[in-house]
PDB file of C-alpha atoms in Angstrom:
ATOM      1  CA  MET A   1       9.254  -1.802  -1.502  1.00  0.00           C
ATOM      2  CA  ILE A   2       7.301  -2.730  -4.662  1.00  0.00           C
ATOM      3  CA  GLU A   3       4.848  -5.598  -4.313  1.00  0.00           C
ATOM      4  CA  ILE A   4       3.041  -7.550  -7.033  1.00  0.00           C
ATOM      5  CA  THR A   5      -0.532  -8.379  -6.038  1.00  0.00           C
ATOM      6  CA  SER A   6      -2.190 -11.710  -6.731  1.00  0.00           C
ATOM      7  CA  ASP A   7      -4.738  -9.989  -8.997  1.00  0.00           C
ATOM      8  CA  THR A   8      -1.941  -8.572 -11.139  1.00  0.00           C
ATOM      9  CA  ILE A   9      -0.270 -11.967 -11.382  1.00  0.00           C
ATOM     10  CA  GLU A  10      -3.554 -13.569 -12.519  1.00  0.00           C
ATOM     11  CA  ARG A  11      -4.119 -10.924 -15.197  1.00  0.00           C
ATOM     12  CA  VAL A  12      -0.582 -11.259 -16.588  1.00  0.00           C
ATOM     13  CA  GLU A  13      -0.813 -15.066 -16.549  1.00  0.00           C
ATOM     14  CA  THR A  14      -4.076 -14.844 -18.478  1.00  0.00           C
ATOM     15  CA  LEU A  15      -2.610 -12.517 -21.079  1.00  0.00           C
ATOM     16  CA  LEU A  16       0.544 -14.624 -21.512  1.00  0.00           C
ATOM     17  CA  ALA A  17      -1.103 -18.048 -21.140  1.00  0.00           C
ATOM     18  CA  GLY A  18       0.182 -19.151 -24.526  1.00  0.00           C
ATOM     19  CA  VAL A  19       3.799 -18.214 -23.815  1.00  0.00           C
ATOM     20  CA  PRO A  20       5.987 -20.694 -21.863  1.00  0.00           C
ATOM     21  CA  LYS A  21       6.839 -19.057 -18.530  1.00  0.00           C
ATOM     22  CA  GLY A  22       5.618 -15.805 -20.045  1.00  0.00           C
ATOM     23  CA  ALA A  23       4.386 -14.282 -16.802  1.00  0.00           C
ATOM     24  CA  GLU A  24       7.561 -15.200 -14.889  1.00  0.00           C
ATOM     25  CA  ARG A  25       9.750 -13.698 -17.586  1.00  0.00           C
ATOM     26  CA  ALA A  26       7.638 -10.527 -17.788  1.00  0.00           C
ATOM     27  CA  PHE A  27       7.821 -10.006 -14.058  1.00  0.00           C
ATOM     28  CA  THR A  28      11.544 -10.795 -13.974  1.00  0.00           C
ATOM     29  CA  ASN A  29      12.332  -8.252 -16.715  1.00  0.00           C
ATOM     30  CA  ALA A  30      10.196  -5.584 -15.026  1.00  0.00           C
ATOM     31  CA  ILE A  31      11.840  -6.099 -11.629  1.00  0.00           C
ATOM     32  CA  ASN A  32      15.388  -6.077 -13.044  1.00  0.00           C
ATOM     33  CA  ARG A  33      14.689  -2.903 -15.067  1.00  0.00           C
ATOM     34  CA  GLY A  34      13.451  -1.300 -11.864  1.00  0.00           C
ATOM     35  CA  LEU A  35      16.595  -2.347  -9.997  1.00  0.00           C
ATOM     36  CA  SER A  36      18.832  -0.891 -12.710  1.00  0.00           C
ATOM     37  CA  HIS A  37      16.864   2.371 -12.713  1.00  0.00           C
ATOM     38  CA  THR A  38      17.049   2.559  -8.912  1.00  0.00           C
ATOM     39  CA  LYS A  39      20.828   2.199  -8.953  1.00  0.00           C
ATOM     40  CA  THR A  40      21.244   4.922 -11.577  1.00  0.00           C
ATOM     41  CA  GLN A  41      18.868   7.359  -9.908  1.00  0.00           C
ATOM     42  CA  ALA A  42      20.453   6.829  -6.493  1.00  0.00           C
ATOM     43  CA  PHE A  43      23.824   8.089  -7.724  1.00  0.00           C
ATOM     44  CA  LYS A  44      22.166  10.946  -9.630  1.00  0.00           C
ATOM     45  CA  GLN A  45      20.357  12.099  -6.496  1.00  0.00           C
ATOM     46  CA  VAL A  46      23.574  12.037  -4.441  1.00  0.00           C
ATOM     47  CA  LYS A  47      25.379  14.053  -7.118  1.00  0.00           C
ATOM     48  CA  ALA A  48      22.486  16.513  -7.267  1.00  0.00           C
ATOM     49  CA  VAL A  49      22.702  17.250  -3.539  1.00  0.00           C
ATOM     50  CA  TYR A  50      26.408  16.876  -2.760  1.00  0.00           C
ATOM     51  CA  ALA A  51      29.333  18.603  -4.503  1.00  0.00           C
ATOM     52  CA  VAL A  52      31.394  15.416  -4.714  1.00  0.00           C
ATOM     53  CA  LYS A  53      33.382  14.143  -7.640  1.00  0.00           C
ATOM     54  CA  GLN A  54      31.877  11.175  -9.475  1.00  0.00           C
ATOM     55  CA  SER A  55      35.126   9.226  -9.284  1.00  0.00           C
ATOM     56  CA  ALA A  56      35.303   9.738  -5.490  1.00  0.00           C
ATOM     57  CA  LEU A  57      31.695   8.644  -5.120  1.00  0.00           C
ATOM     58  CA  ASN A  58      32.315   5.503  -7.158  1.00  0.00           C
ATOM     59  CA  GLU A  59      35.451   4.624  -5.172  1.00  0.00           C
ATOM     60  CA  ALA A  60      33.741   5.091  -1.792  1.00  0.00           C
ATOM     61  CA  THR A  61      30.520   3.234  -2.651  1.00  0.00           C
ATOM     62  CA  LYS A  62      29.994  -0.462  -2.953  1.00  0.00           C
ATOM     63  CA  THR A  63      26.804  -1.393  -4.775  1.00  0.00           C
ATOM     64  CA  ARG A  64      25.259  -4.845  -4.800  1.00  0.00           C
ATOM     65  CA  VAL A  65      22.408  -5.806  -7.097  1.00  0.00           C
ATOM     66  CA  GLN A  66      20.541  -9.044  -6.511  1.00  0.00           C
ATOM     67  CA  LYS A  67      18.529  -9.624  -9.698  1.00  0.00           C
ATOM     68  CA  ALA A  68      15.247 -11.482  -9.928  1.00  0.00           C
ATOM     69  CA  SER A  69      14.870 -14.721 -11.867  1.00  0.00           C
ATOM     70  CA  SER A  70      11.950 -16.763 -13.164  1.00  0.00           C
ATOM     71  CA  GLY A  71      12.309 -19.045 -10.163  1.00  0.00           C
ATOM     72  CA  ASN A  72      12.617 -16.211  -7.632  1.00  0.00           C
ATOM     73  CA  LEU A  73      10.606 -13.067  -8.349  1.00  0.00           C
ATOM     74  CA  ALA A  74      12.475 -10.880  -5.866  1.00  0.00           C
ATOM     75  CA  GLY A  75      15.454  -8.564  -6.103  1.00  0.00           C
ATOM     76  CA  TYR A  76      17.156  -5.747  -4.238  1.00  0.00           C
ATOM     77  CA  VAL A  77      19.817  -3.063  -4.481  1.00  0.00           C
ATOM     78  CA  SER A  78      22.075  -2.351  -1.518  1.00  0.00           C
ATOM     79  CA  PHE A  79      24.601   0.442  -0.999  1.00  0.00           C
ATOM     80  CA  SER A  80      27.510   0.618   1.452  1.00  0.00           C
ATOM     81  CA  GLY A  81      30.649   2.649   1.660  1.00  0.00           C
ATOM     82  CA  VAL A  82      33.169   4.656   3.647  1.00  0.00           C
ATOM     83  CA  LYS A  83      33.530   8.330   4.494  1.00  0.00           C
ATOM     84  CA  ILE A  84      34.697  10.502   1.603  1.00  0.00           C
ATOM     85  CA  PRO A  85      37.610  12.846   2.436  1.00  0.00           C
ATOM     86  CA  LEU A  86      36.748  16.555   2.446  1.00  0.00           C
ATOM     87  CA  TYR A  87      39.282  17.441  -0.276  1.00  0.00           C
ATOM     88  CA  LYS A  88      37.336  15.372  -2.785  1.00  0.00           C
ATOM     89  CA  PHE A  89      34.418  17.773  -2.555  1.00  0.00           C
ATOM     90  CA  SER A  90      34.303  21.345  -3.951  1.00  0.00           C
ATOM     91  CA  VAL A  91      37.454  22.887  -2.423  1.00  0.00           C
ATOM     92  CA  SER A  92      38.792  26.408  -3.022  1.00  0.00           C
ATOM     93  CA  PRO A  93      41.581  27.270  -3.639  1.00  0.00           C
ATOM     94  CA  LYS A  94      42.787  24.180  -5.491  1.00  0.00           C
ATOM     95  CA  GLU A  95      46.472  24.789  -4.678  1.00  0.00           C
ATOM     96  CA  PRO A  96      47.854  25.216  -1.133  1.00  0.00           C
ATOM     97  CA  GLY A  97      49.480  28.491  -0.112  1.00  0.00           C
ATOM     98  CA  LYS A  98      50.584  30.476   2.901  1.00  0.00           C
ATOM     99  CA  LYS A  99      47.907  32.336   4.845  1.00  0.00           C
ATOM    100  CA  ARG A 100      45.223  31.359   2.344  1.00  0.00           C
ATOM    101  CA  LYS A 101      41.744  30.558   3.582  1.00  0.00           C
ATOM    102  CA  VAL A 102      40.463  27.222   2.378  1.00  0.00           C
ATOM    103  CA  ARG A 103      36.775  26.729   1.714  1.00  0.00           C
ATOM    104  CA  ALA A 104      35.044  23.435   1.106  1.00  0.00           C
ATOM    105  CA  GLY A 105      31.525  23.044  -0.138  1.00  0.00           C
ATOM    106  CA  VAL A 106      29.983  19.706   0.741  1.00  0.00           C
ATOM    107  CA  MET A 107      26.451  20.423  -0.452  1.00  0.00           C
ATOM    108  CA  LYS A 108      25.523  22.157  -3.625  1.00  0.00           C
ATOM    109  CA  GLY A 109      24.048  25.629  -3.145  1.00  0.00           C
ATOM    110  CA  GLY A 110      21.692  27.799  -5.076  1.00  0.00           C
ATOM    111  CA  GLY A 111      18.611  25.943  -3.874  1.00  0.00           C
ATOM    112  CA  ILE A 112      19.303  22.971  -6.141  1.00  0.00           C
ATOM    113  CA  ALA A 113      18.756  20.397  -3.403  1.00  0.00           C
ATOM    114  CA  LEU A 114      15.519  22.079  -2.306  1.00  0.00           C
ATOM    115  CA  SER A 115      14.185  22.359  -5.861  1.00  0.00           C
ATOM    116  CA  LEU A 116      14.981  18.692  -6.532  1.00  0.00           C
ATOM    117  CA  SER A 117      13.205  17.686  -3.338  1.00  0.00           C
ATOM    118  CA  ILE A 118      10.153  19.698  -4.332  1.00  0.00           C
ATOM    119  CA  ALA A 119      10.225  18.197  -7.835  1.00  0.00           C
ATOM    120  CA  SER A 120      10.476  14.686  -6.372  1.00  0.00           C
ATOM    121  CA  ALA A 121       7.539  15.406  -4.055  1.00  0.00           C
ATOM    122  CA  VAL A 122       5.444  16.654  -6.974  1.00  0.00           C
ATOM    123  CA  ASN A 123       6.347  13.598  -9.075  1.00  0.00           C
ATOM    124  CA  THR A 124       5.403  11.333  -6.172  1.00  0.00           C
ATOM    125  CA  ALA A 125       2.082  13.129  -5.736  1.00  0.00           C
ATOM    126  CA  PHE A 126       1.232  12.691  -9.419  1.00  0.00           C
ATOM    127  CA  LEU A 127       2.246   9.035  -9.234  1.00  0.00           C
ATOM    128  CA  PHE A 128      -0.185   8.394  -6.392  1.00  0.00           C
ATOM    129  CA  ILE A 129      -2.937  10.271  -8.244  1.00  0.00           C
ATOM    130  CA  PHE A 130      -2.525   8.029 -11.296  1.00  0.00           C
ATOM    131  CA  LEU A 131      -2.210   4.889  -9.180  1.00  0.00           C
ATOM    132  CA  ASN A 132      -5.385   5.842  -7.312  1.00  0.00           C
ATOM    133  CA  LYS A 133      -7.290   5.520 -10.602  1.00  0.00           C
ATOM    134  CA  SER A 134      -6.216   1.885 -10.885  1.00  0.00           C
ATOM    135  CA  LYS A 135      -8.660  -0.652  -9.486  1.00  0.00           C
ATOM    136  CA  ASP A 136      -5.883  -3.174  -8.887  1.00  0.00           C
ATOM    137  CA  ILE A 137      -3.974  -1.078  -6.348  1.00  0.00           C
ATOM    138  CA  ALA A 138      -5.327   0.063  -2.980  1.00  0.00           C
ATOM    139  CA  VAL A 139      -3.291   3.273  -2.808  1.00  0.00           C
ATOM    140  CA  GLY A 140      -4.673   4.364   0.551  1.00  0.00           C
ATOM    141  CA  THR A 141      -3.679   1.125   2.201  1.00  0.00           C
ATOM    142  CA  VAL A 142      -0.258   1.198   0.590  1.00  0.00           C
ATOM    143  CA  VAL A 143       0.385   4.784   1.700  1.00  0.00           C
ATOM    144  CA  LYS A 144      -0.698   4.160   5.262  1.00  0.00           C
ATOM    145  CA  SER A 145       1.328   0.985   5.627  1.00  0.00           C
ATOM    146  CA  THR A 146       4.384   2.640   4.032  1.00  0.00           C
ATOM    147  CA  LEU A 147       4.245   5.706   6.303  1.00  0.00           C
ATOM    148  CA  PHE A 148       3.739   3.555   9.380  1.00  0.00           C
ATOM    149  CA  TYR A 149       6.664   1.311   8.482  1.00  0.00           C
ATOM    150  CA  ALA A 150       8.911   4.312   7.676  1.00  0.00           C
ATOM    151  CA  ALA A 151       8.035   5.873  11.037  1.00  0.00           C
ATOM    152  CA  LYS A 152       8.790   2.598  12.819  1.00  0.00           C
ATOM    153  CA  MET A 153      12.180   2.346  11.070  1.00  0.00           C
ATOM    154  CA  CYS A 154      13.015   5.928  12.103  1.00  0.00           C
ATOM    155  CA  VAL A 155      12.227   5.150  15.726  1.00  0.00           C
ATOM    156  CA  PHE A 156      14.250   1.927  15.597  1.00  0.00           C
ATOM    157  CA  SER A 157      17.168   3.776  13.988  1.00  0.00           C
ATOM    158  CA  ALA A 158      17.096   6.434  16.697  1.00  0.00           C
ATOM    159  CA  ILE A 159      17.113   3.751  19.419  1.00  0.00           C
ATOM    160  CA  ALA A 160      19.956   1.848  17.714  1.00  0.00           C
ATOM    161  CA  SER A 161      22.009   5.070  17.494  1.00  0.00           C
ATOM    162  CA  ILE A 162      21.920   5.780  21.231  1.00  0.00           C
ATOM    163  CA  PRO A 163      24.860   3.505  22.182  1.00  0.00           C
ATOM    164  CA  LEU A 164      26.917   4.972  19.331  1.00  0.00           C
ATOM    165  CA  ILE A 165      26.288   8.503  20.578  1.00  0.00           C
ATOM    166  CA  PHE A 166      27.611   7.701  24.051  1.00  0.00           C
ATOM    167  CA  PHE A 167      30.405   5.277  23.115  1.00  0.00           C
ATOM    168  CA  GLY A 168      31.349   6.424  19.633  1.00  0.00           C
ATOM    169  CA  ALA A 169      34.420   8.300  20.882  1.00  0.00           C
ATOM    170  CA  ASN A 170      35.594   5.234  22.836  1.00  0.00           C
ATOM    171  CA  ILE A 171      35.269   3.051  19.748  1.00  0.00           C
ATOM    172  CA  SER A 172      37.110   5.602  17.631  1.00  0.00           C
ATOM    173  CA  SER A 173      39.992   5.660  20.115  1.00  0.00           C
ATOM    174  CA  LEU A 174      40.620   1.948  19.427  1.00  0.00           C
ATOM    175  CA  PHE A 175      41.785   2.826  15.952  1.00  0.00           C
ATOM    176  CA  SER A 176      44.717   5.227  15.848  1.00  0.00           C
ATOM    177  CA  THR A 177      47.161   3.481  13.495  1.00  0.00           C
ATOM    178  CA  GLY A 178      47.462   6.470  11.194  1.00  0.00           C
ATOM    179  CA  ASN A 179      46.181   4.378   8.274  1.00  0.00           C
ATOM    180  CA  ARG A 180      42.950   5.952   7.140  1.00  0.00           C
ATOM    181  CA  LEU A 181      41.621   2.764   5.607  1.00  0.00           C
ATOM    182  CA  ILE A 182      42.188   0.737   8.803  1.00  0.00           C
ATOM    183  CA  ASP A 183      41.033   3.449  11.194  1.00  0.00           C
ATOM    184  CA  ASP A 184      37.888   4.486   9.314  1.00  0.00           C
ATOM    185  CA  GLY A 185      37.138   0.961   8.150  1.00  0.00           C
ATOM    186  CA  GLY A 186      37.476  -0.543  11.629  1.00  0.00           C
ATOM    187  CA  TYR A 187      35.328   2.185  13.208  1.00  0.00           C
ATOM    188  CA  LEU A 188      32.696   1.771  10.471  1.00  0.00           C
ATOM    189  CA  ALA A 189      32.636  -2.011  10.838  1.00  0.00           C
ATOM    190  CA  ILE A 190      32.171  -1.993  14.620  1.00  0.00           C
ATOM    191  CA  THR A 191      29.573   0.789  14.703  1.00  0.00           C
ATOM    192  CA  ALA A 192      27.681  -0.774  11.807  1.00  0.00           C
ATOM    193  CA  ALA A 193      27.679  -4.153  13.573  1.00  0.00           C
ATOM    194  CA  ILE A 194      26.344  -2.600  16.811  1.00  0.00           C
ATOM    195  CA  PHE A 195      23.707  -0.608  14.948  1.00  0.00           C
ATOM    196  CA  ALA A 196      22.624  -3.657  12.912  1.00  0.00           C
ATOM    197  CA  ALA A 197      22.475  -5.958  15.966  1.00  0.00           C
ATOM    198  CA  ILE A 198      20.247  -3.571  17.889  1.00  0.00           C
ATOM    199  CA  GLY A 199      18.089  -3.005  14.819  1.00  0.00           C
ATOM    200  CA  VAL A 200      17.599  -6.714  14.175  1.00  0.00           C
ATOM    201  CA  LEU A 201      16.843  -7.328  17.845  1.00  0.00           C
ATOM    202  CA  LEU A 202      14.117  -4.665  17.739  1.00  0.00           C
ATOM    203  CA  LEU A 203      12.641  -6.254  14.607  1.00  0.00           C
ATOM    204  CA  VAL A 204      12.601  -9.656  16.294  1.00  0.00           C
ATOM    205  CA  LEU A 205      11.012  -8.324  19.464  1.00  0.00           C
ATOM    206  CA  THR A 206       8.273  -6.562  17.485  1.00  0.00           C
ATOM    207  CA  LYS A 207       7.755  -9.620  15.208  1.00  0.00           C
ATOM    208  CA  ASP A 208       8.338  -7.594  12.064  1.00  0.00           C
ATOM    209  CA  PRO A 209       6.511  -9.159   9.073  1.00  0.00           C
ATOM    210  CA  LEU A 210       9.215  -8.175   6.573  1.00  0.00           C
ATOM    211  CA  LEU A 211      11.867  -9.897   8.687  1.00  0.00           C
ATOM    212  CA  LYS A 212       9.674 -13.016   8.826  1.00  0.00           C
ATOM    213  CA  MET A 213       9.387 -12.980   5.031  1.00  0.00           C
ATOM    214  CA  ILE A 214      13.166 -12.634   4.595  1.00  0.00           C
ATOM    215  CA  LEU A 215      13.806 -15.533   7.023  1.00  0.00           C
ATOM    216  CA  LYS A 216      11.362 -17.739   5.112  1.00  0.00           C
ATOM    217  CA  LYS A 217      13.211 -16.923   1.856  1.00  0.00           C
ATOM    218  CA  VAL A 218      16.559 -17.788   3.466  1.00  0.00           C
ATOM    219  CA  LYS A 219      15.265 -21.086   4.847  1.00  0.00           C
ATOM    220  CA  ARG A 220      14.138 -22.119   1.351  1.00  0.00           C
TER     221      ARG A 220
END
């Protein structure tokens, strides 16, 4: 999550004092460019790791972008989708035949995924180095809070997954119509609802500050 500090807001407002709603428009444009970049990079990263066709990825993924405005300096990108059939990945041979072994590659090989992960880690390290030189950003505080929140989300996700591990097969047995869209979609909807309900309950019980902020935005 990217946050704009009060000091940054004051500096931008000072610089654009002579422009009507200059600061709001500047922040809005910056946030929306970041959202667009996030969406593009998300698909690129998936394509870099998985050997899936672009058309199949687009069909299976639903992307929602909530842009910022001068009256609401907040935005987000959300991704959701369904399972992609195995034949839409890298399959060999392409044509069926008798007594022919079929191989399917889901992830790209050759160390591409590892090299990209290392490159991303290096880029992130350099980013924090440059940010650390800025007096307006407390990088140490940001890193600590981010790591703590990420760890908390991992723990919550693990807890929310426990019922699905034990009852996933029972839920799947409820959908045996033979229609892939209905069967997979129904299973995904119920498991996602259970996972989300447990996750939200854990956030409420721990009085999560981000959840409080979202609820305040909704009430407005």
